Coordinates of C-alpha atoms and ligand atoms in Angstrom, one line a residue:
M3 CA 0.1 -0.2 0.0
R4 CA 1.2 3.7 -0.5
L5 CA 0.1 6.0 2.1
L6 CA -0.1 9.4 2.3
V7 CA -0.2 10.9 5.7
T8 CA -1.1 14.2 6.4
G9 CA 0.4 15.8 9.2
G10 CA 2.4 13.2 10.4
A11 CA 4.9 15.1 11.9
G12 CA 2.9 15.7 14.9
F13 CA 1.8 14.1 17.9
I14 CA -0.7 11.2 16.9
G15 CA 0.6 11.2 13.1
S16 CA 4.4 10.5 13.8
N17 CA 3.3 7.9 16.4
F18 CA 1.0 6.5 13.4
V19 CA 3.8 6.7 10.6
R20 CA 6.1 4.5 13.1
Y21 CA 3.3 2.2 13.9
M22 CA 2.3 1.6 10.2
L23 CA 6.1 1.1 9.2
G24 CA 6.9 -1.4 12.0
K25 CA 4.0 -3.2 11.1
Y26 CA 3.7 -3.4 7.7
P27 CA 6.7 -4.4 5.7
D28 CA 5.8 -3.6 2.2
I29 CA 4.1 -0.2 3.1
E30 CA 5.3 3.0 1.4
I31 CA 4.3 6.2 3.6
V32 CA 4.8 9.8 2.2
N33 CA 4.4 12.2 5.2
Y34 CA 2.7 15.6 3.9
D35 CA 3.6 18.4 6.8
K36 CA 3.2 22.2 6.6
L37 CA 5.7 21.9 9.9
T38 CA 3.9 24.6 11.7
Y39 CA 4.8 25.2 15.7
A40 CA 3.3 21.5 16.3
G41 CA 5.2 19.9 13.4
N42 CA 8.6 18.6 14.3
L43 CA 10.7 16.6 12.4
D44 CA 12.6 15.2 15.9
N45 CA 9.4 13.1 16.5
L46 CA 10.4 10.8 13.3
R47 CA 14.2 11.0 13.6
D48 CA 14.6 7.2 13.9
I49 CA 12.8 6.3 10.6
E50 CA 13.8 9.2 8.5
S51 CA 16.4 7.2 6.6
N52 CA 13.7 4.3 6.3
P53 CA 13.6 3.8 2.3
Q54 CA 9.8 3.3 2.4
Y55 CA 9.2 6.7 4.0
R56 CA 9.7 10.2 2.4
F57 CA 8.8 13.5 3.9
V58 CA 7.6 16.2 1.8
Q59 CA 6.9 19.9 3.5
G60 CA 3.8 21.6 2.5
D61 CA -0.1 22.7 3.5
I62 CA -3.1 20.5 2.8
A63 CA -4.9 23.6 1.6
D64 CA -2.2 23.6 -1.6
A65 CA -4.0 21.9 -4.0
A66 CA -1.1 22.2 -6.6
V67 CA 1.4 20.0 -4.3
I68 CA -1.2 18.0 -2.7
G69 CA -3.2 16.7 -5.5
P70 CA -0.3 15.2 -7.5
L71 CA 0.7 13.3 -3.8
I72 CA -3.4 12.2 -3.6
A73 CA -3.0 10.8 -7.2
K74 CA 0.3 8.6 -6.2
A75 CA -1.3 7.0 -3.1
D76 CA -3.7 4.2 -2.4
A77 CA -5.3 6.0 0.7
V78 CA -4.9 9.3 2.6
V79 CA -5.1 9.8 6.3
N80 CA -5.3 12.9 7.2
F81 CA -4.1 14.3 10.9
A82 CA -3.3 17.8 9.8
A83 CA -4.9 20.3 11.8
E84 CA -4.4 23.4 14.1
T85 CA -5.4 20.9 17.3
H86 CA -5.1 23.4 20.7
V87 CA -8.4 24.6 21.9
D88 CA -6.6 27.6 23.9
R89 CA -5.2 28.6 20.6
S90 CA -8.2 28.7 18.7
I91 CA -9.9 30.9 21.1
H92 CA -6.9 33.4 20.8
D93 CA -7.1 33.3 17.3
P94 CA -9.8 31.1 15.5
G95 CA -8.5 32.0 12.0
G96 CA -5.7 29.5 11.2
F97 CA -8.2 26.6 12.4
I98 CA -10.7 27.7 9.8
Q99 CA -8.1 28.1 7.0
T100 CA -6.4 24.1 8.0
D101 CA -9.5 22.4 9.3
V102 CA -12.1 23.6 7.2
V103 CA -10.3 25.0 3.8
G104 CA -7.3 22.3 3.8
I105 CA -10.0 19.6 4.4
Y106 CA -12.0 20.8 1.3
T107 CA -8.6 20.9 -1.0
I108 CA -8.2 17.3 0.4
L109 CA -11.7 16.2 -0.8
E110 CA -11.4 18.1 -4.0
S111 CA -8.0 16.6 -4.7
A112 CA -9.1 13.1 -3.3
R113 CA -12.3 13.8 -5.9
E114 CA -10.4 14.6 -8.9
H115 CA -7.9 11.9 -8.5
K116 CA -10.3 8.9 -8.1
A117 CA -8.6 8.5 -4.3
G118 CA -9.1 5.1 -2.8
K119 CA -9.9 5.6 0.8
V120 CA -9.4 9.1 2.4
V121 CA -9.7 8.8 6.5
L122 CA -10.1 12.1 8.2
V123 CA -9.1 12.2 12.0
S124 CA -11.4 14.1 13.7
T125 CA -12.4 14.4 17.3
D126 CA -15.1 13.7 19.8
E127 CA -15.0 17.5 20.6
V128 CA -17.4 17.9 18.1
Y129 CA -20.3 16.7 20.1
G130 CA -19.8 19.2 22.9
S131 CA -20.3 18.2 26.8
I132 CA -22.3 15.3 27.8
E133 CA -23.3 15.3 31.6
D134 CA -24.5 11.5 31.7
G135 CA -23.9 8.8 29.2
S136 CA -22.0 8.7 26.5
F137 CA -22.1 10.1 22.6
R138 CA -23.1 7.8 19.4
E139 CA -21.9 8.5 16.2
Q140 CA -25.5 9.7 15.3
D141 CA -26.0 12.2 17.8
R142 CA -26.0 16.0 17.2
L143 CA -23.0 18.2 16.8
D144 CA -22.8 21.2 19.3
P145 CA -18.7 22.1 19.1
S146 CA -17.9 24.8 21.9
S147 CA -14.6 26.2 20.7
P148 CA -13.4 27.5 17.2
Y149 CA -11.3 24.5 17.2
S150 CA -14.4 21.7 17.5
A151 CA -16.6 24.1 15.3
S152 CA -14.1 24.1 12.9
K153 CA -13.4 20.6 13.2
A154 CA -17.2 19.8 12.8
G155 CA -17.2 21.9 9.7
G156 CA -14.4 19.6 7.7
E157 CA -16.5 16.8 8.5
L158 CA -19.5 17.9 7.2
L159 CA -18.3 18.8 4.0
A160 CA -16.3 15.1 4.4
L161 CA -20.0 13.5 4.2
A162 CA -21.4 15.6 1.7
Y163 CA -18.4 14.6 -0.6
Y164 CA -19.5 11.2 0.2
K165 CA -22.9 11.5 -0.5
T166 CA -22.9 13.9 -3.5
F167 CA -19.8 12.3 -5.2
G168 CA -19.3 8.9 -3.7
L169 CA -16.1 9.9 -2.1
P170 CA -15.0 7.0 -0.3
V171 CA -14.4 8.7 3.3
C172 CA -14.7 7.7 6.8
I173 CA -14.3 9.9 9.8
T174 CA -12.8 9.0 13.4
R175 CA -13.9 10.7 16.6
G176 CA -10.8 10.4 18.4
S177 CA -11.0 10.9 22.5
N178 CA -7.9 13.0 24.2
T179 CA -5.0 11.2 23.5
Y180 CA -1.6 11.0 25.4
G181 CA 2.2 9.5 24.8
P182 CA 5.1 10.1 24.1
Y183 CA 5.8 13.2 21.4
Q184 CA 2.9 15.5 22.3
Y185 CA 3.4 18.7 22.0
P186 CA 4.0 20.6 25.5
E187 CA 0.9 22.8 25.5
K188 CA -1.4 20.0 26.2
V189 CA -2.2 19.3 29.6
I190 CA -0.5 16.2 30.3
P191 CA 3.1 17.0 28.7
L192 CA 2.5 20.6 30.4
F193 CA 1.9 19.5 33.5
I194 CA 4.7 16.7 33.4
T195 CA 7.2 19.4 32.1
N196 CA 6.2 21.8 34.3
A197 CA 6.5 19.8 37.7
L198 CA 10.3 18.6 36.2
D199 CA 11.1 22.2 36.6
N200 CA 9.3 22.8 39.7
L201 CA 6.7 25.4 37.8
P202 CA 3.0 25.9 38.7
L203 CA 0.5 23.7 37.4
P204 CA -2.5 26.0 36.3
L205 CA -5.2 23.8 36.3
Y206 CA -8.5 25.6 34.9
G207 CA -11.6 26.1 37.1
D208 CA -12.1 23.5 39.8
G209 CA -10.4 20.7 38.1
L210 CA -13.3 18.3 37.9
N211 CA -14.1 18.4 34.1
V212 CA -13.7 14.8 32.8
R213 CA -12.0 13.7 29.5
D214 CA -11.3 9.9 28.5
W215 CA -7.8 9.5 28.1
L216 CA -6.4 7.1 25.1
F217 CA -3.2 6.0 24.7
V218 CA -1.7 7.2 21.3
L219 CA -0.9 3.6 20.3
D220 CA -4.4 2.5 20.7
H221 CA -5.8 5.9 19.0
C222 CA -3.3 4.7 16.1
S223 CA -4.6 1.0 16.1
A224 CA -8.1 2.2 15.9
I225 CA -7.4 4.6 12.5
E226 CA -5.4 1.4 10.8
A227 CA -8.8 -0.7 11.6
V228 CA -10.7 2.3 10.1
L229 CA -8.4 2.8 7.1
H230 CA -8.7 -1.3 6.6
R231 CA -12.0 -2.1 7.3
G232 CA -13.9 0.9 7.8
N233 CA -17.4 1.4 5.4
P234 CA -17.0 4.4 3.5
G235 CA -19.5 7.6 4.6
E236 CA -18.8 6.4 8.2
I237 CA -17.9 7.3 11.5
Y238 CA -16.0 5.9 14.0
N239 CA -15.7 7.3 17.6
I240 CA -12.8 5.9 19.5
G241 CA -12.3 6.2 23.3
G242 CA -10.0 5.0 25.7
G243 CA -12.5 4.1 28.5
N244 CA -10.5 6.0 31.0
E245 CA -12.9 8.8 32.4
R246 CA -10.6 11.1 34.9
T247 CA -11.0 14.3 36.2
N248 CA -8.1 17.0 35.5
I249 CA -7.7 17.0 39.0
E250 CA -7.0 13.4 39.2
I251 CA -4.4 13.4 36.6
T252 CA -2.7 16.0 37.8
H253 CA -2.3 14.1 41.4
A254 CA -1.2 10.8 39.3
I255 CA 1.6 13.2 37.7
L256 CA 2.6 14.6 41.0
D257 CA 2.8 11.4 42.5
M258 CA 4.8 9.7 39.8
L259 CA 7.5 12.3 39.6
E260 CA 7.4 12.8 43.6
K261 CA 6.5 16.5 43.3
P262 CA 4.3 18.0 46.1
R263 CA 0.8 19.2 45.2
S264 CA 1.8 23.1 46.4
L265 CA 2.7 23.3 42.6
I266 CA -1.0 23.2 41.6
R267 CA -2.0 26.7 40.7
P268 CA -6.1 26.9 40.3
V269 CA -6.5 29.5 37.4
Q270 CA -9.1 31.1 35.5
D271 CA -11.4 28.8 33.7
R272 CA -11.4 28.4 29.9
P273 CA -14.5 30.0 28.5
A274 CA -16.8 27.5 27.2
H275 CA -15.0 25.0 29.0
D276 CA -16.6 21.3 28.3
R277 CA -17.4 19.5 31.3
R278 CA -17.3 16.2 30.5
Y279 CA -16.3 13.9 27.2
S280 CA -17.5 10.5 26.7
V281 CA -18.1 8.6 23.8
D282 CA -19.5 4.9 22.7
C283 CA -17.4 2.8 20.9
E284 CA -19.2 -0.6 20.0
K285 CA -19.2 0.6 16.3
L286 CA -15.6 0.6 16.1
V287 CA -15.2 -2.3 18.5
K288 CA -17.4 -4.1 15.9
L289 CA -14.3 -3.8 13.2
G290 CA -12.3 -5.9 15.5
W291 CA -10.6 -3.2 17.4
A292 CA -9.7 -2.7 21.4
P293 CA -7.7 -0.5 23.3
A294 CA -4.8 -2.4 24.9
Q295 CA -2.8 0.0 27.1
P296 CA -4.6 0.2 30.7
F297 CA -4.2 3.9 31.7
E298 CA -2.1 4.1 35.0
E299 CA 0.8 2.1 33.4
G300 CA 0.3 4.0 29.9
L301 CA 0.6 7.4 32.1
R302 CA 3.5 6.1 33.7
L303 CA 5.5 5.3 30.7
T304 CA 4.8 8.8 29.6
V305 CA 5.8 10.6 32.5
K306 CA 9.4 8.2 32.0
W307 CA 9.4 9.1 28.5
Y308 CA 9.4 13.0 29.2
V309 CA 12.1 12.5 32.0
E310 CA 14.5 10.5 29.7
N311 CA 13.8 12.6 26.4
Q312 CA 14.2 16.2 27.8
W313 CA 16.5 16.8 24.9
W314 CA 13.0 16.3 22.9
W315 CA 11.2 19.1 25.1
R316 CA 13.4 21.5 26.1
K317 CA 14.2 23.1 23.1
L318 CA 10.3 23.4 22.4
K319 CA 9.8 25.5 25.4
S320 CA 11.4 28.7 23.9
G321 CA 10.8 31.4 21.5
E322 CA 7.0 30.8 20.2
Y323 CA 6.1 28.9 23.0
L324 CA 7.1 31.1 25.7
D325 CA 4.9 34.0 23.9
Y326 CA 1.9 32.0 23.9
Y327 CA 2.4 30.7 27.1
K328 CA 2.6 34.4 28.6
K329 CA -0.5 35.2 26.6
Q330 CA -2.5 31.9 27.6
Y331 CA -1.3 32.4 31.5
A332 CA -0.3 35.6 32.7
R333 CA -3.7 36.9 33.6
G334 CA -4.6 33.6 35.2
F335 CA -1.3 33.4 37.2
E336 CA -1.8 36.9 38.5
S337 CA -5.5 37.1 39.4
T338 CA -5.1 33.6 41.8
K339 CA -1.6 35.0 43.2
G340 CA -2.1 33.7 47.2
R341 CA -4.4 31.3 46.6
Ligands
NAD4 P1 -0.6 18.1 16.8 O1 -1.0 19.8 17.0 O2 0.4 17.2 17.4 O3 -0.1 18.0 15.2 C1 -0.7 18.8 13.7 C2 0.5 18.4 12.7 O4 -0.1 19.1 11.6 C3 1.6 19.1 12.7 O5 2.7 18.4 12.5 C4 1.1 20.0 11.7 O6 2.9 20.9 11.5 C5 0.7 19.6 11.1 N1 -0.1 20.9 10.1 C6 -1.2 21.9 10.8 N2 -1.6 22.5 9.9 C7 -1.5 22.3 9.0 C8 -1.6 22.4 7.2 N3 -2.0 23.4 7.0 N4 -0.9 21.5 6.2 C9 -0.1 20.6 6.6 N5 0.0 20.2 8.1 C10 -0.4 20.9 9.0 O7 -1.9 17.4 16.6 P2 -2.3 15.9 17.1 O8 -2.5 16.0 18.6 O9 -1.6 15.2 17.0 O10 -3.7 15.6 16.2 C11 -3.4 14.9 15.0 C12 -5.0 14.6 14.6 O11 -6.0 14.3 15.3 C13 -5.6 16.4 14.5 O12 -6.8 16.4 13.5 C14 -6.7 16.6 15.9 O13 -8.2 17.3 15.6 C15 -6.8 14.9 16.0 N6 -7.2 14.6 17.3 C16 -6.3 14.6 18.2 C17 -6.4 14.4 19.4 C18 -5.6 14.7 20.7 O14 -6.1 14.4 22.0 N7 -4.7 15.2 20.5 C19 -7.9 13.8 20.1 C20 -8.6 13.5 19.1 C21 -7.9 13.9 17.6
DAU5 O1 -11.0 15.3 23.1 C1 -9.9 15.1 21.5 C2 -9.2 16.6 21.8 O2 -8.5 16.7 23.3 C3 -8.5 16.8 20.5 O3 -9.4 17.1 19.8 C4 -7.5 18.2 21.0 O4 -7.4 18.5 19.9 C5 -6.7 18.1 22.2 O5 -6.2 19.3 22.4 C6 -7.5 17.6 23.3 O6 -8.5 19.0 23.9 P1 -8.6 19.3 25.2 O7 -9.3 20.9 25.0 O8 -9.3 18.1 26.0 O9 -6.9 19.2 25.6 P2 -6.2 19.9 26.9 O10 -5.0 19.1 27.0 O11 -6.0 21.3 26.3 O12 -7.4 19.9 28.0 C7 -7.6 19.1 28.8 C8 -8.2 19.3 29.8 O13 -7.1 20.1 30.7 C9 -9.4 20.0 29.5 O14 -10.3 20.0 30.5 C10 -8.6 21.6 29.7 C11 -7.5 21.5 31.4 N1 -6.3 21.9 31.2 C12 -5.8 22.7 30.1 C13 -4.5 22.9 30.0 C14 -4.0 23.3 28.7 C15 -6.2 23.1 32.0 O15 -6.6 22.4 33.5 N2 -5.2 23.4 32.4 C16 -4.4 23.7 31.2 O16 -3.3 24.7 31.0

């Protein structure tokens, strides 16, 4: 199989490229990525000289470059996106450009070149928050942030391309993913790396928001199942079955690092902060998928990875990252001084 992976230099994409190369001896992968602040070729250093792998830098919204790559591929898996909710609140424009216009460009090129299959990696955030029970694939979309609204927009276009043009597209809606190579703006790597430096852990609101944690390799195996066995025009939820409050996650990280709870700093809540995410994965289980990683062990492995790979994250926490960090947290830290 010749696979085009878009956004393969990010967190889940790079884990997916490594996972697929390790599992399929005959696969050929082209990784097409713009290398935004979140894209990082260090994530794939160990496989960059693999003859079955090739990297091409570019934007998914650039039809002239992505079109010929789609034409040569048997299938496309898109990870490329702007992905951080807080950044989408500061500046939604880039999210609409990549997560809507970029997806439109992929769909148009795939239609023109009669792509074999297109898997769009989306998110459980498109459903919005749920107090009790779990969302199923047919439930109404109710996104809360510019990020999740943009992802929902890309999804709706994809479903319209399936209905109108018969484009063989599948959509996955994954839950909060964690593991090695995650950019240290997301809560788990942010809290691990801050704790290692004895910096405060900015916990939003009352810390009781719930996320369902999915280990990155379980997310990869789910996408693999959808790529091989997903039915065109269908949506598949992916959840880890590990619902935890943010305060539980924070305590677990501090305990694993033997750091004091006094590092926790409650800060101003995120606007429109979804209280709880939960998805029903029965449809994906019927394709033969099940998550394999127990949560506490997965978190321990992740903490260990960040402890042992400081060369990877220390250089990321500079320049643009520090500007963003200040913009995002300075006011929150200020308003909660002494709490
Ligand atoms: P990430 O932010 O780590 O990586 C995104 C990658 O996309 C980067 O390599 C970046 O350079 C690339 N990119 C961004 N804009 C691009 C463009 N216009 N053209 C080409 N490349 C571009 O993201 P992630 O956490 O690995 O998420 C991957 C996908 O999975 C996203 O679509 C996201 O919405 C989805 N998702 C993420 C999670 C999670 O918890 N991280 C959960 C569910 C779904
Ligand atoms: O659910 C899937 C989604 O999970 C993906 O689609 C997104 O790309 C991914 O970023 C993630 O979104 P979240 O907003 O849930 O992840 P984040 O790591 O930003 O936040 C997780 C929880 O932790 C959330 O309730 C907010 C809280 N949080 C986050 C940060 C960054 C804090 O309390 N403090 C923080 O500094």
